C-alpha cells in the first residue's frame, strides 16, 4: 500500500506531467479529471454528455466528443465508466481510445467488474501493445474531487510505473494487490458486497426508526456516535434524513454490483445470503421506478411498503 497525501503529489515527487485522457465525466470521473489537471497534467475529458465535456473544458482542460479524439497522443487513458462492457468499448471498440494513444500507453480501468472480465480486457489491451492496470476505485464523488480516492490496483510492474504520476494525483491510498489483472477487481467485489449490505441495512434501520416515531435527525446523531455506525450509514443516512435522493451513486449500480457478487458466489459454490438479500432490495427499488435515484432510495421502498412518509421524500 502506498499513501499519497497532497493533490500535487506527482510534482512533489518529481514525477513528470503526462498527457492523459479521462473517459467518463460522471460524479467520479469529473473529480478524477479535475484532480489530474490540478496536479499539472495535460488532461482531456470525454463523456457522452456534451454539457459535462463543456464544463470540464471550461474549468480544467480540454474536452473531446469521442474517446478516440480524447486520447490522441495520450500517455495514459483513464476509463471511469459503469461496467466491463463500457470499459471495453471506450478502450478497444470502434473509435476506442487506445487506437489514438501513444504506442505502449497505459489504460487505467476504474469500473467495477468481475475478475474474469478484468482479465479478459487486460489480455485484449495487451494484444494491442498497451499496458493495463486493473484499478477499481472507492471513496465517492467528494474524495474523487479532492484527489483522495482509494485505488485497489493490480497489474504489472511496468503498468504501475507508467501509472504512478496519475495515481499520485487521483488517490490518497493506493493498494498494490498483485501483478495479475483481476485481483483488484476481486478485492473491489468484496468491498461492494459490504457496501451494498450496509446501505440496505442503514435504510432498513432508519425506516424502522420512522415507524417507531423517532426523530430521524436525532437517530442519525445517536447512531453515528454509536457502535452500530458504518461509513455507509453516516454517508447515506444523511441523504434519508435530508430527503436528498439526487443520484451520487444510483440504485442500478448496486443491482449490477451485487449481481456480480451473486454470479461469483454461485460459480465458487459459496453462499452469500446477506448479499443476496441486499440484491433483492435494490432490485425491488429499481422495479419501483427508482433505479436511477440515489441508492439511499431503498429507504423509500421500505417506507412505501410500510405506508410511511420520510422527510421530504419524492413520490
Coordinates of C-alpha atoms in Angstrom, one line a residue:
X1 CA 0.0 0.0 0.0
X2 CA 1.2 3.5 -0.9
X3 CA -0.2 6.7 0.6
X4 CA -0.4 9.9 -1.4
X5 CA -1.0 13.0 0.7
X6 CA -1.3 16.1 -1.5
X7 CA -3.1 16.8 -4.7
X8 CA 0.2 17.9 -6.3
X9 CA 2.0 14.7 -5.1
X10 CA 3.1 13.8 -8.6
X11 CA 5.0 17.1 -9.0
X12 CA 6.3 17.0 -5.4
X13 CA 7.7 13.5 -6.0
X14 CA 9.5 14.6 -9.2
X15 CA 7.1 12.7 -11.4
X16 CA 6.8 14.3 -14.9
X17 CA 3.5 15.6 -16.1
X18 CA 1.6 13.4 -18.6
X19 CA -0.9 13.7 -21.3
X20 CA -4.0 12.0 -20.0
X21 CA -7.4 11.2 -21.4
X22 CA -10.3 10.7 -18.9
X23 CA -13.2 8.8 -20.4
X24 CA -16.3 9.3 -18.4
X25 CA -17.0 12.6 -16.5
X26 CA -19.7 11.4 -14.1
X27 CA -19.6 12.0 -10.4
X28 CA -16.4 10.1 -10.0
X29 CA -14.7 10.7 -13.4
X30 CA -15.1 14.5 -13.3
X31 CA -13.4 14.7 -9.9
X32 CA -10.6 12.4 -11.1
X33 CA -10.1 14.5 -14.3
X34 CA -10.1 17.7 -12.2
X35 CA -7.6 16.3 -9.8
X36 CA -5.3 15.3 -12.6
X37 CA -5.5 18.7 -14.2
X38 CA -4.7 20.4 -10.8
X39 CA -1.6 18.2 -10.5
X40 CA -0.2 19.7 -13.7
X41 CA -1.1 17.0 -16.2
X42 CA -2.5 17.9 -19.7
X43 CA -6.0 16.4 -19.4
X44 CA -8.7 15.9 -22.0
X45 CA -12.1 14.9 -20.7
X46 CA -14.6 12.9 -22.7
X47 CA -18.3 12.0 -21.9
X48 CA -21.4 11.2 -23.8
X49 CA -23.0 14.2 -22.2
X50 CA -21.7 17.3 -24.1
X51 CA -22.6 19.6 -21.1
X52 CA -20.1 17.7 -18.9
X53 CA -17.4 17.9 -21.6
X54 CA -18.0 21.7 -21.9
X55 CA -17.9 22.2 -18.2
X56 CA -14.6 20.3 -17.8
X57 CA -13.1 22.1 -20.7
X58 CA -14.2 25.4 -19.3
X59 CA -12.9 24.7 -15.8
X60 CA -9.8 22.5 -16.1
X61 CA -8.5 21.5 -19.6
X62 CA -9.7 20.2 -22.9
X63 CA -12.8 18.4 -24.0
X64 CA -13.5 15.8 -26.6
X65 CA -16.6 14.3 -28.0
X66 CA -15.2 10.8 -28.5
X67 CA -12.7 8.5 -26.8
X68 CA -10.6 8.4 -30.0
X69 CA -10.4 12.2 -30.1
X70 CA -9.7 12.5 -26.4
X71 CA -6.8 10.0 -26.4
X72 CA -4.7 11.5 -29.3
X73 CA -1.1 11.2 -28.2
X74 CA -2.1 10.3 -24.6
X75 CA 0.4 8.6 -22.3
X76 CA -2.5 7.4 -20.1
X77 CA -6.1 6.7 -20.6
X78 CA -8.3 6.6 -17.5
X79 CA -11.6 4.8 -18.1
X80 CA -14.2 5.8 -15.5
X81 CA -17.3 4.2 -16.9
X82 CA -20.0 2.0 -15.4
X83 CA -19.1 -1.6 -16.3
X84 CA -16.9 -4.0 -18.2
X85 CA -18.8 -3.6 -21.5
X86 CA -18.4 0.1 -21.4
X87 CA -14.7 -0.2 -20.5
X88 CA -14.1 -2.5 -23.5
X89 CA -16.0 -0.2 -25.8
X90 CA -14.2 3.1 -24.8
X91 CA -10.8 1.5 -24.9
X92 CA -11.0 -1.1 -27.7
X93 CA -14.2 -0.6 -29.6
X94 CA -14.9 1.2 -32.8
X95 CA -13.5 4.7 -32.1
X96 CA -11.9 3.5 -28.9
X97 CA -9.2 5.5 -27.1
X98 CA -6.3 3.1 -27.5
X99 CA -6.3 3.4 -31.2
X100 CA -5.1 7.0 -30.8
X101 CA -3.0 6.8 -27.7
X102 CA 0.8 6.7 -27.8
X103 CA 2.4 3.3 -28.5
X104 CA 2.7 1.4 -25.2
X105 CA 0.3 3.8 -23.4
X106 CA -1.3 2.8 -20.2
X107 CA -5.1 2.1 -19.8
X108 CA -6.3 2.5 -16.2
X109 CA -9.7 0.8 -15.8
X110 CA -11.7 2.1 -12.8
X111 CA -15.0 0.4 -13.4
X112 CA -16.3 -2.2 -11.0
X113 CA -16.4 -5.5 -12.9
X114 CA -15.9 -9.2 -12.4
X115 CA -12.3 -10.5 -12.1
X116 CA -12.9 -12.6 -15.3
X117 CA -13.9 -9.5 -17.2
X118 CA -10.9 -7.6 -15.9
X119 CA -8.6 -10.5 -17.0
X120 CA -10.2 -10.7 -20.5
X121 CA -10.0 -6.9 -21.1
X122 CA -6.4 -6.9 -19.9
X123 CA -5.4 -9.6 -22.4
X124 CA -7.2 -7.7 -25.2
X125 CA -5.4 -4.5 -24.3
X126 CA -2.0 -6.3 -24.1
X127 CA -2.6 -7.7 -27.6
X128 CA -2.7 -4.1 -28.9
X129 CA 0.8 -3.4 -27.3
X130 CA -0.6 -1.3 -24.5
X131 CA -0.4 -1.6 -20.7
X132 CA -3.4 -2.2 -18.5
X133 CA -4.0 -1.5 -14.8
X134 CA -7.0 -3.1 -13.1
X135 CA -7.7 -0.2 -10.8
X136 CA -11.3 0.0 -9.3
X137 CA -11.8 2.9 -7.0
X138 CA -13.6 3.7 -3.8
X139 CA -14.4 6.8 -1.8
X140 CA -17.2 8.6 -3.5
X141 CA -17.5 11.8 -5.5
X142 CA -16.1 14.2 -2.9
X143 CA -12.9 12.2 -2.4
X144 CA -12.6 11.9 -6.2
X145 CA -12.8 15.7 -6.4
X146 CA -10.2 16.0 -3.7
X147 CA -7.8 13.6 -5.3
X148 CA -8.2 11.4 -2.3
X149 CA -9.6 8.2 -3.6
X150 CA -8.7 4.7 -2.5
X151 CA -7.5 2.6 -5.5
X152 CA -7.5 -1.2 -5.4
X153 CA -5.0 -2.0 -8.2
X154 CA -3.3 -5.0 -9.7
X155 CA -1.1 -5.2 -12.8
X156 CA 2.5 -5.5 -14.0
X157 CA 5.4 -3.5 -12.5
X158 CA 5.5 -1.7 -15.9
X159 CA 1.9 -0.7 -15.6
X160 CA 2.3 0.6 -12.1
X161 CA 5.4 2.6 -13.0
X162 CA 3.6 4.1 -16.0
X163 CA 0.6 5.0 -13.9
X164 CA 2.4 6.5 -10.9
X165 CA 2.0 10.2 -12.0
X166 CA -1.7 9.8 -12.5
X167 CA -2.3 7.6 -9.4
X168 CA -0.4 10.2 -7.3
X169 CA -3.0 12.8 -8.3
X170 CA -6.0 10.6 -8.0
X171 CA -5.5 8.7 -4.8
X172 CA -4.8 9.2 -1.1
X173 CA -4.3 5.5 -0.8
X174 CA -3.1 3.1 -3.4
X175 CA -3.2 -0.6 -2.6
X176 CA -0.9 -2.7 -4.8
X177 CA -2.6 -6.0 -4.8
X178 CA -0.7 -8.2 -7.2
X179 CA 0.8 -8.5 -10.6
X180 CA -2.2 -10.0 -12.3
X181 CA -5.2 -8.1 -13.5
X182 CA -8.4 -9.3 -11.9
X183 CA -7.1 -9.3 -8.3
X184 CA -8.0 -5.6 -7.9
X185 CA -11.5 -6.4 -9.3
X186 CA -11.9 -9.3 -6.8
X187 CA -11.0 -7.0 -3.8
X188 CA -13.5 -4.4 -5.1
X189 CA -16.3 -7.0 -5.2
X190 CA -15.6 -7.9 -1.5
X191 CA -15.9 -4.1 -0.8
X192 CA -19.1 -3.9 -2.8
X193 CA -20.7 -6.8 -1.0
X194 CA -20.2 -4.9 2.3
X195 CA -21.1 -1.6 0.8
X196 CA -24.4 -2.8 -0.6
X197 CA -25.4 -4.7 2.5
X198 CA -24.5 -1.7 4.7
X199 CA -26.6 0.7 2.6
X200 CA -29.6 -1.7 2.7
X201 CA -29.2 -2.1 6.4
X202 CA -28.9 1.6 7.0
X203 CA -32.1 2.2 5.0
X204 CA -34.0 -0.5 6.9
X205 CA -32.9 0.9 10.3
X206 CA -33.9 4.5 9.5
X207 CA -37.3 3.4 8.2
X208 CA -37.8 1.2 11.2
X209 CA -37.0 4.3 13.4
X210 CA -39.6 6.2 11.4
X211 CA -42.2 3.5 12.2
X212 CA -41.2 3.9 15.9
X213 CA -42.0 7.6 15.7
X214 CA -38.4 8.7 16.4
X215 CA -36.9 11.9 15.2
X216 CA -34.7 10.8 12.3
X217 CA -32.2 13.6 12.7
X218 CA -31.7 12.6 16.3
X219 CA -31.4 8.9 15.3
X220 CA -28.7 9.9 12.9
X221 CA -26.9 11.8 15.5
X222 CA -27.1 9.0 18.0
X223 CA -26.1 6.1 15.7
X224 CA -23.2 7.9 14.1
X225 CA -21.7 8.1 17.5
X226 CA -22.5 4.6 18.5
X227 CA -21.3 1.1 17.7
X228 CA -24.0 0.5 15.1
X229 CA -22.5 3.2 12.8
X230 CA -20.9 2.4 9.5
X231 CA -19.4 4.6 6.8
X232 CA -22.5 3.9 4.6
X233 CA -24.9 4.7 7.5
X234 CA -23.1 8.0 8.0
X235 CA -23.0 8.9 4.3
X236 CA -26.3 7.6 3.0
X237 CA -28.2 8.1 6.3
X238 CA -27.8 11.9 5.8
X239 CA -29.5 11.6 2.4
X240 CA -32.5 10.0 4.0
X241 CA -32.7 12.5 6.9
X242 CA -32.4 15.4 4.5
X243 CA -34.7 13.8 1.8
X244 CA -32.0 14.2 -0.8
X245 CA -32.1 11.5 -3.4
X246 CA -30.1 13.1 -6.2
X247 CA -28.0 10.3 -7.5
X248 CA -24.4 10.3 -6.3
X249 CA -24.5 6.5 -6.7
X250 CA -27.6 5.1 -8.2
X251 CA -29.7 2.1 -7.2
X252 CA -28.9 0.5 -10.5
X253 CA -25.2 0.5 -9.7
X254 CA -25.8 -1.9 -6.8
X255 CA -28.2 -4.0 -8.9
X256 CA -25.1 -4.5 -11.1
X257 CA -22.5 -4.9 -8.4
X258 CA -24.4 -7.3 -6.1
X259 CA -25.5 -9.2 -9.3
X260 CA -21.8 -9.7 -10.0
X261 CA -21.3 -10.9 -6.4
X262 CA -24.2 -13.4 -6.9
X263 CA -22.6 -14.7 -10.1
X264 CA -19.2 -15.1 -8.5
X265 CA -20.6 -16.8 -5.4
X266 CA -22.6 -19.2 -7.5
X267 CA -19.5 -20.1 -9.6
X268 CA -17.5 -20.6 -6.4
X269 CA -20.3 -22.5 -4.7
X270 CA -20.0 -20.2 -1.8
X271 CA -23.2 -18.9 0.0
X272 CA -23.7 -15.1 0.2
X273 CA -27.1 -14.8 1.8
X274 CA -26.7 -11.2 3.1
X275 CA -25.6 -10.0 -0.4
X276 CA -28.5 -11.9 -1.9
X277 CA -31.0 -10.2 0.4
X278 CA -29.4 -6.8 -0.4
X279 CA -29.6 -7.5 -4.2
X280 CA -33.3 -8.3 -3.9
X281 CA -33.9 -5.0 -2.1
X282 CA -32.0 -3.0 -4.8
X283 CA -33.9 -4.9 -7.5
X284 CA -37.2 -4.1 -5.8
X285 CA -36.3 -0.4 -5.5
X286 CA -35.3 -0.3 -9.2
X287 CA -38.5 -2.1 -10.2
X288 CA -40.5 0.5 -8.2
X289 CA -39.1 3.2 -10.6
X290 CA -36.2 4.4 -8.5
X291 CA -33.3 2.7 -10.4
X292 CA -31.6 6.0 -11.4
X293 CA -32.2 7.7 -8.0
X294 CA -29.6 7.7 -5.1
X295 CA -29.1 4.2 -3.6
X296 CA -30.4 5.5 -0.3
X297 CA -33.8 5.2 -2.1
X298 CA -34.0 1.7 -0.6
X299 CA -35.4 3.6 2.4
X300 CA -38.2 4.9 0.2
X301 CA -39.0 1.3 -0.8
X302 CA -39.3 0.4 2.9
X303 CA -41.5 3.4 3.5
X304 CA -43.8 2.6 0.7
X305 CA -44.2 -1.0 1.9
X306 CA -44.9 0.3 5.5
X307 CA -47.1 3.2 4.4
X308 CA -44.7 5.7 6.0
X309 CA -43.6 9.2 4.9
X310 CA -39.9 10.0 5.1
X311 CA -38.7 13.6 5.3
X312 CA -39.0 15.5 2.0
X313 CA -39.0 12.2 0.1
X314 CA -40.3 12.5 -3.5
X315 CA -43.4 10.4 -4.5

